[in-house]
XYZ file of C-alpha atoms in Angstrom:
414
model
C -0.003 0.007 -0.011
C 3.070 2.294 0.012
C 2.435 3.266 -3.635
C -1.290 4.164 -2.923
C -0.226 6.295 -0.002
C 2.445 8.022 -2.075
C -0.120 8.927 -4.754
C -2.521 10.291 -2.099
C 0.267 12.404 -0.525
C 1.281 13.854 -3.856
C -2.217 14.853 -4.758
C -2.887 16.378 -1.383
C 0.351 18.581 -1.509
C -0.549 19.569 -5.040
C -4.094 20.726 -4.017
C -2.628 22.788 -1.239
C -0.420 24.613 -3.742
C 2.876 23.054 -2.734
C 5.063 20.599 -4.582
C 6.104 17.146 -3.417
C 9.636 16.901 -2.702
C 9.613 13.526 -0.897
C 11.593 10.592 -2.379
C 9.594 7.955 -4.117
C 7.399 6.145 -1.526
C 8.570 8.629 1.176
C 11.598 6.405 1.711
C 14.374 8.317 3.573
C 17.100 5.827 2.469
C 16.662 5.826 -1.314
C 19.678 4.470 -3.094
C 18.395 5.257 -6.508
C 19.586 8.649 -7.773
C 16.481 9.570 -9.643
C 14.370 8.339 -6.791
C 15.426 11.458 -4.896
C 13.965 14.719 -6.107
C 16.105 17.806 -6.817
C 16.712 19.866 -3.771
C 14.425 22.757 -4.800
C 10.700 23.772 -5.072
C 8.992 25.674 -7.738
C 10.937 28.700 -9.031
C 13.916 27.783 -6.911
C 14.667 25.046 -9.433
C 15.320 27.722 -12.015
C 15.976 26.158 -15.492
C 13.272 23.681 -16.371
C 14.860 22.799 -19.796
C 16.024 19.420 -18.410
C 12.400 18.329 -18.288
C 12.464 18.404 -22.106
C 15.429 15.914 -22.327
C 13.686 12.775 -21.492
C 10.508 13.165 -23.813
C 12.713 14.068 -26.858
C 15.086 11.279 -26.011
C 12.181 8.811 -25.814
C 10.895 10.000 -29.288
C 14.411 9.658 -30.688
C 14.584 6.086 -29.405
C 11.188 5.531 -31.090
C 12.480 6.746 -34.369
C 15.243 4.214 -34.293
C 13.041 1.256 -32.953
C 9.968 1.754 -34.939
C 11.541 0.689 -38.399
C 13.320 -2.179 -36.627
C 9.989 -3.496 -35.127
C 8.469 -3.406 -38.553
C 11.501 -5.049 -40.247
C 11.770 -8.005 -37.707
C 8.195 -7.987 -36.444
C 9.254 -7.280 -32.827
C 6.573 -5.775 -30.648
C 7.315 -2.014 -30.780
C 6.075 -1.240 -27.242
C 8.007 -4.113 -25.701
C 11.189 -2.722 -27.150
C 10.355 0.786 -25.821
C 9.678 -0.590 -22.370
C 13.026 -2.461 -22.455
C 14.786 0.783 -23.155
C 12.878 2.399 -20.337
C 14.205 -0.253 -17.898
C 17.752 0.278 -19.140
C 17.328 4.044 -18.732
C 15.949 3.435 -15.160
C 18.896 1.303 -14.251
C 21.425 3.779 -15.501
C 19.467 6.629 -13.873
C 19.366 4.958 -10.452
C 23.095 4.121 -10.416
C 25.003 6.559 -12.642
C 25.138 10.313 -12.540
C 24.524 11.509 -16.126
C 24.280 15.150 -15.655
C 21.429 16.716 -17.623
C 19.653 13.503 -18.363
C 19.784 12.526 -14.676
C 18.024 15.935 -13.894
C 15.505 15.236 -16.638
C 14.789 11.660 -15.164
C 14.510 13.137 -11.648
C 11.849 15.623 -12.914
C 9.783 12.962 -14.604
C 10.041 10.556 -11.791
C 8.575 13.046 -9.441
C 5.735 14.505 -11.513
C 3.180 16.010 -8.939
C 0.452 14.982 -8.819
C 1.135 11.777 -10.578
C -2.128 11.954 -12.367
C -0.768 14.907 -14.360
C 1.007 12.551 -16.589
C -2.264 10.941 -17.566
C -3.909 14.337 -18.253
C -1.150 14.915 -20.911
C -0.802 11.461 -22.522
C -3.903 9.433 -21.838
C -6.258 11.941 -23.319
C -4.899 11.828 -26.884
C -4.349 8.096 -26.799
C -8.033 7.284 -25.819
C -9.527 9.959 -28.100
C -7.475 8.799 -31.138
C -8.439 5.201 -30.611
C -12.109 6.097 -30.324
C -12.109 8.643 -33.221
C -10.483 6.227 -35.670
C -12.794 3.412 -34.786
C -15.189 2.128 -37.542
C -18.374 3.376 -35.923
C -20.538 1.084 -38.160
C -18.679 -2.161 -37.189
C -18.407 -0.877 -33.527
C -22.153 -0.510 -33.308
C -22.530 -3.999 -34.797
C -20.683 -5.591 -32.100
C -21.478 -3.172 -29.292
C -23.343 -5.864 -27.133
C -20.440 -8.249 -27.201
C -17.806 -5.482 -26.646
C -19.673 -4.231 -23.618
C -19.856 -7.701 -22.280
C -16.070 -8.122 -22.634
C -15.243 -4.670 -21.335
C -17.508 -4.799 -18.329
C -18.819 -8.399 -17.663
C -15.408 -10.193 -18.220
C -13.546 -7.410 -16.401
C -15.686 -7.470 -13.345
C -15.299 -11.222 -13.116
C -11.545 -10.876 -13.512
C -11.229 -8.191 -10.824
C -13.082 -10.239 -8.200
C -11.317 -13.557 -9.030
C -7.881 -11.827 -8.900
C -8.895 -10.257 -5.623
C -9.910 -13.638 -4.275
C -6.669 -15.260 -5.559
C -4.626 -12.572 -3.858
C -6.479 -12.779 -0.510
C -6.928 -16.406 -0.012
C -4.137 -18.105 -2.234
C -1.205 -15.669 -2.245
C -2.003 -14.383 1.156
C 0.321 -11.452 1.271
C 0.175 -9.716 4.695
C -1.691 -6.327 5.333
C -3.931 -6.728 2.199
C -7.577 -5.518 2.588
C -10.433 -6.372 0.266
C -10.188 -2.901 -1.353
C -6.440 -3.175 -2.003
C -6.984 -6.541 -3.601
C -9.710 -5.060 -5.811
C -7.439 -2.133 -6.755
C -4.910 -4.701 -7.698
C -7.416 -6.664 -9.636
C -8.437 -3.512 -11.580
C -4.840 -2.828 -12.473
C -4.217 -6.316 -13.816
C -7.566 -6.430 -15.735
C -6.585 -3.526 -18.217
C -5.708 -5.173 -21.605
C -3.235 -3.760 -24.065
C -3.543 -5.559 -27.519
C -1.471 -2.965 -29.469
C 1.012 -5.470 -30.838
C -1.680 -8.134 -31.361
C -3.903 -5.930 -33.608
C -0.866 -4.531 -35.486
C 0.164 -8.059 -36.263
C -3.314 -9.223 -37.142
C -3.718 -6.240 -39.658
C -0.449 -7.162 -41.236
C -1.630 -10.757 -41.716
C -4.975 -9.721 -43.116
C -7.111 -11.202 -40.398
C -10.961 -10.624 -40.417
C -11.992 -7.078 -39.820
C -14.779 -8.383 -37.576
C -12.212 -9.893 -35.182
C -10.025 -6.732 -35.297
C -13.083 -4.623 -34.481
C -13.972 -6.904 -31.576
C -10.536 -6.853 -30.122
C -9.875 -3.075 -30.595
C -13.464 -2.326 -29.410
C -12.861 -4.303 -26.213
C -9.550 -2.657 -25.582
C -11.230 0.844 -25.988
C -14.014 0.216 -23.522
C -11.668 -1.671 -21.202
C -9.551 1.380 -20.975
C -12.545 3.131 -19.545
C -14.070 0.299 -17.419
C -10.730 -0.764 -15.770
C -9.931 2.897 -14.892
C -13.397 3.619 -13.360
C -13.150 0.417 -11.235
C -9.565 1.321 -10.304
C -10.581 4.927 -9.220
C -13.653 3.670 -7.127
C -11.779 0.947 -5.373
C -8.733 3.199 -4.779
C -10.835 5.745 -2.863
C -12.139 2.838 -0.797
C -8.556 1.544 -0.203
C -7.230 4.963 0.811
C -10.178 6.308 2.901
C -11.384 2.928 4.153
C -14.891 2.205 5.460
C -16.810 2.653 2.274
C -19.886 0.527 1.919
C -20.675 -1.630 -1.195
C -23.570 0.824 -1.961
C -21.139 3.856 -1.802
C -18.622 2.131 -4.150
C -21.520 1.281 -6.564
C -22.632 4.910 -6.472
C -19.041 6.016 -7.123
C -18.860 3.649 -10.187
C -22.117 4.931 -11.544
C -21.133 8.575 -11.122
C -17.761 8.087 -12.777
C -19.072 6.127 -15.801
C -22.479 7.669 -16.520
C -21.210 11.250 -15.660
C -18.243 10.727 -17.904
C -20.429 9.454 -20.722
C -22.765 12.546 -20.309
C -19.744 14.879 -20.499
C -18.331 13.117 -23.554
C -21.720 13.436 -25.179
C -21.908 17.180 -24.411
C -18.412 17.888 -25.898
C -19.201 15.801 -28.970
C -22.521 17.578 -29.645
C -20.800 20.977 -29.359
C -18.038 19.851 -31.738
C -20.529 18.370 -34.170
C -22.589 21.590 -34.262
C -19.246 23.724 -34.725
C -17.975 21.520 -37.508
C -21.309 21.838 -39.389
C -20.853 25.679 -39.274
C -17.339 25.813 -40.747
C -15.901 24.715 -44.095
C -12.344 24.326 -45.478
C -10.882 25.882 -42.316
C -8.001 23.409 -41.616
C -6.612 25.088 -38.410
C -10.163 25.544 -36.859
C -11.417 22.031 -37.616
C -8.166 20.303 -36.322
C -8.215 22.461 -33.262
C -11.844 21.498 -32.482
C -10.793 17.944 -32.086
C -7.816 18.958 -29.880
C -10.162 20.971 -27.632
C -12.651 17.926 -27.353
C -9.784 15.558 -26.584
C -7.850 17.596 -23.986
C -10.304 19.892 -22.473
C -13.033 17.267 -22.399
C -10.749 14.919 -20.538
C -9.405 17.537 -18.109
C -12.958 18.966 -17.393
C -14.387 15.468 -16.659
C -11.434 14.212 -14.646
C -10.555 17.162 -12.432
C -13.357 19.772 -11.741
C -16.231 17.446 -12.450
C -14.578 14.309 -10.751
C -15.816 12.021 -13.464
C -14.120 9.622 -15.708
C -12.057 11.397 -18.256
C -11.471 8.111 -20.142
C -15.036 7.339 -20.574
C -15.601 10.949 -21.602
C -13.057 10.686 -24.417
C -14.261 7.287 -25.489
C -17.770 8.715 -25.800
C -16.738 11.828 -27.582
C -14.399 10.037 -29.859
C -16.982 7.411 -30.994
C -19.711 10.117 -31.429
C -17.358 12.117 -33.636
C -16.361 9.054 -35.643
C -19.982 8.317 -36.191
C -21.536 11.794 -36.759
C -18.600 14.285 -36.976
C -16.252 12.834 -39.609
C -18.705 13.403 -42.432
C -18.845 17.225 -41.461
C -15.123 17.618 -41.729
C -14.148 19.369 -45.015
C -12.825 16.843 -47.615
C -9.427 18.377 -47.851
C -9.160 18.313 -44.044
C -10.063 14.637 -43.348
C -6.821 12.950 -44.425
C -4.471 15.464 -42.773
C -6.592 15.296 -39.527
C -6.323 11.481 -39.355
C -2.615 11.635 -39.907
C -2.188 14.366 -37.211
C -3.991 12.164 -34.673
C -2.015 9.145 -35.673
C 1.178 11.046 -35.115
C 0.049 12.423 -31.683
C -0.985 8.859 -30.724
C 2.450 7.541 -31.762
C 4.360 10.118 -29.904
C 2.287 9.582 -26.714
C 2.535 5.804 -26.874
C 6.347 6.101 -27.359
C 6.829 8.326 -24.396
C 4.486 6.409 -22.241
C 6.085 3.006 -22.716
C 9.635 4.348 -22.234
C 8.357 6.163 -19.057
C 6.702 2.879 -17.806
C 9.838 1.062 -17.925
C 11.797 3.929 -16.243
C 9.219 4.288 -13.529
C 9.010 0.516 -12.729
C 12.739 0.471 -12.133
C 12.788 3.605 -10.099
C 9.967 2.435 -7.858
C 11.434 -1.030 -7.352
C 14.855 0.344 -6.566
C 13.515 3.067 -4.127
C 10.615 1.189 -2.573
C 11.334 -2.590 -2.544
C 13.457 -2.296 0.600
C 15.168 -5.759 0.827
C 16.244 -7.378 -2.389
C 13.647 -9.734 -3.942
C 13.774 -13.280 -2.587
C 13.120 -16.463 -4.510
C 9.595 -16.585 -3.471
C 8.923 -13.104 -4.836
C 9.863 -14.381 -8.331
C 7.591 -17.448 -7.717
C 4.725 -15.004 -6.986
C 5.514 -12.963 -10.152
C 5.475 -16.109 -12.378
C 2.385 -17.435 -10.573
C 0.491 -14.223 -11.185
C 1.620 -14.158 -14.841
C 0.307 -17.726 -15.266
C -2.912 -17.172 -13.371
C -4.118 -14.087 -15.221
C -3.532 -15.718 -18.631
C -5.361 -18.888 -17.619
C -8.091 -16.696 -16.140
C -8.396 -14.814 -19.421
C -8.584 -17.970 -21.522
C -10.951 -19.569 -19.184
C -13.372 -16.642 -19.119
C -13.316 -16.052 -22.832
C -13.911 -19.782 -23.632
C -16.648 -19.985 -20.950
C -18.213 -17.049 -22.700
C -18.170 -18.807 -26.152
C -22.003 -19.307 -26.368
C -22.463 -15.532 -25.861
C -19.647 -14.422 -28.188
C -20.683 -16.843 -31.047
C -24.363 -15.986 -30.822
C -25.517 -14.530 -34.264
C -21.968 -14.686 -35.747
C -20.985 -17.805 -37.758
C -17.547 -16.334 -38.264
C -16.734 -16.631 -34.500
C -15.200 -20.170 -33.847
C -12.810 -21.590 -31.303
C -9.828 -20.322 -33.416
C -11.199 -16.765 -33.081
C -11.743 -17.309 -29.377
C -8.164 -18.329 -28.882
C -6.935 -15.167 -30.691
C -9.314 -13.052 -28.589
C -8.082 -14.711 -25.464
C -4.398 -14.087 -26.357
C -5.266 -10.444 -27.202
C -6.116 -9.827 -23.611
C -2.328 -9.912 -22.606
C -1.220 -7.291 -20.077
C 1.130 -4.941 -21.769
C 2.047 -5.296 -25.437
């Protein structure tokens, strides 16, 4: 629970107008260089240029790895995360001047949710905006079942497994549910990219991408609701359900509002490249921020709803000469965000483990890791195959082969 506490402390200090200068997890004896923040606050830090080093380094790494991933069919995001791990190891053990300063700044973003405000907003909106609205609507029932029904089952079964099989000390029901929500988010980026290259059925692609899209929203909503229960404690099941409904339905309403405003606006302009592109940027970022922060709703659900609405009813209103550039701009923004996010993920994992793990990992810790990896994959396959009657209903194309691919697409991290 140290990580959850550190997130809470960071957000509290941010809301009070201060800046968190604690080391990761509040550990006084951090041996990781980037795990200790710079010895300054706000304007005292002076030159903030070092903060630009890491994202542009990550993009530069992406420029090199992206062609390699295509040439050798190696998962791009896995390569990025491996580079992030290497950067984290170097950052924790070697003083590298300006790069170390930059890694320190990024490791201590306050509040931690600020990172998601910047990068999650374009990733979710782009995925929804470029979804085939017709096919998505065709499979909406099955997609909702996968993104909510299967996710709920996974969360509770993972929590039960943690509490009654792994039996780690000091775990409460809510902390186990938070853990379950974290492990229930799917990331089939590499799978869908490979399927497209192989020319696999568009129906299966839509089903996988649609699940991933709504799964982004459902897993985050469950995570946020259970996290509040884990930090505050004492929340009843009814209060958690109310929280879930507020986050999801409120986020959906916010997304509909932003999408309707954008649709009306796009209907009023023609052949205005800057204006039409900027409108989608406003919906993606301002919609996410408005829902997530002042309204305390789900920014992910908001962007999913707005993106799908604009895909269905807004794309036709975009001027013909703007449509292709608009799609390419959003593809580029998504690629940049994905590249930085995965390198950052590898970096942060190393920084937290190095700073917060305390004693070195023992042999049984590795057994737990391997056990969890095996369990969540077996669980995914089991739930998908048990759902075969539901998934194959009304679709002769969906056979056991497609079920196997759908099960594998639920891997955690590309």
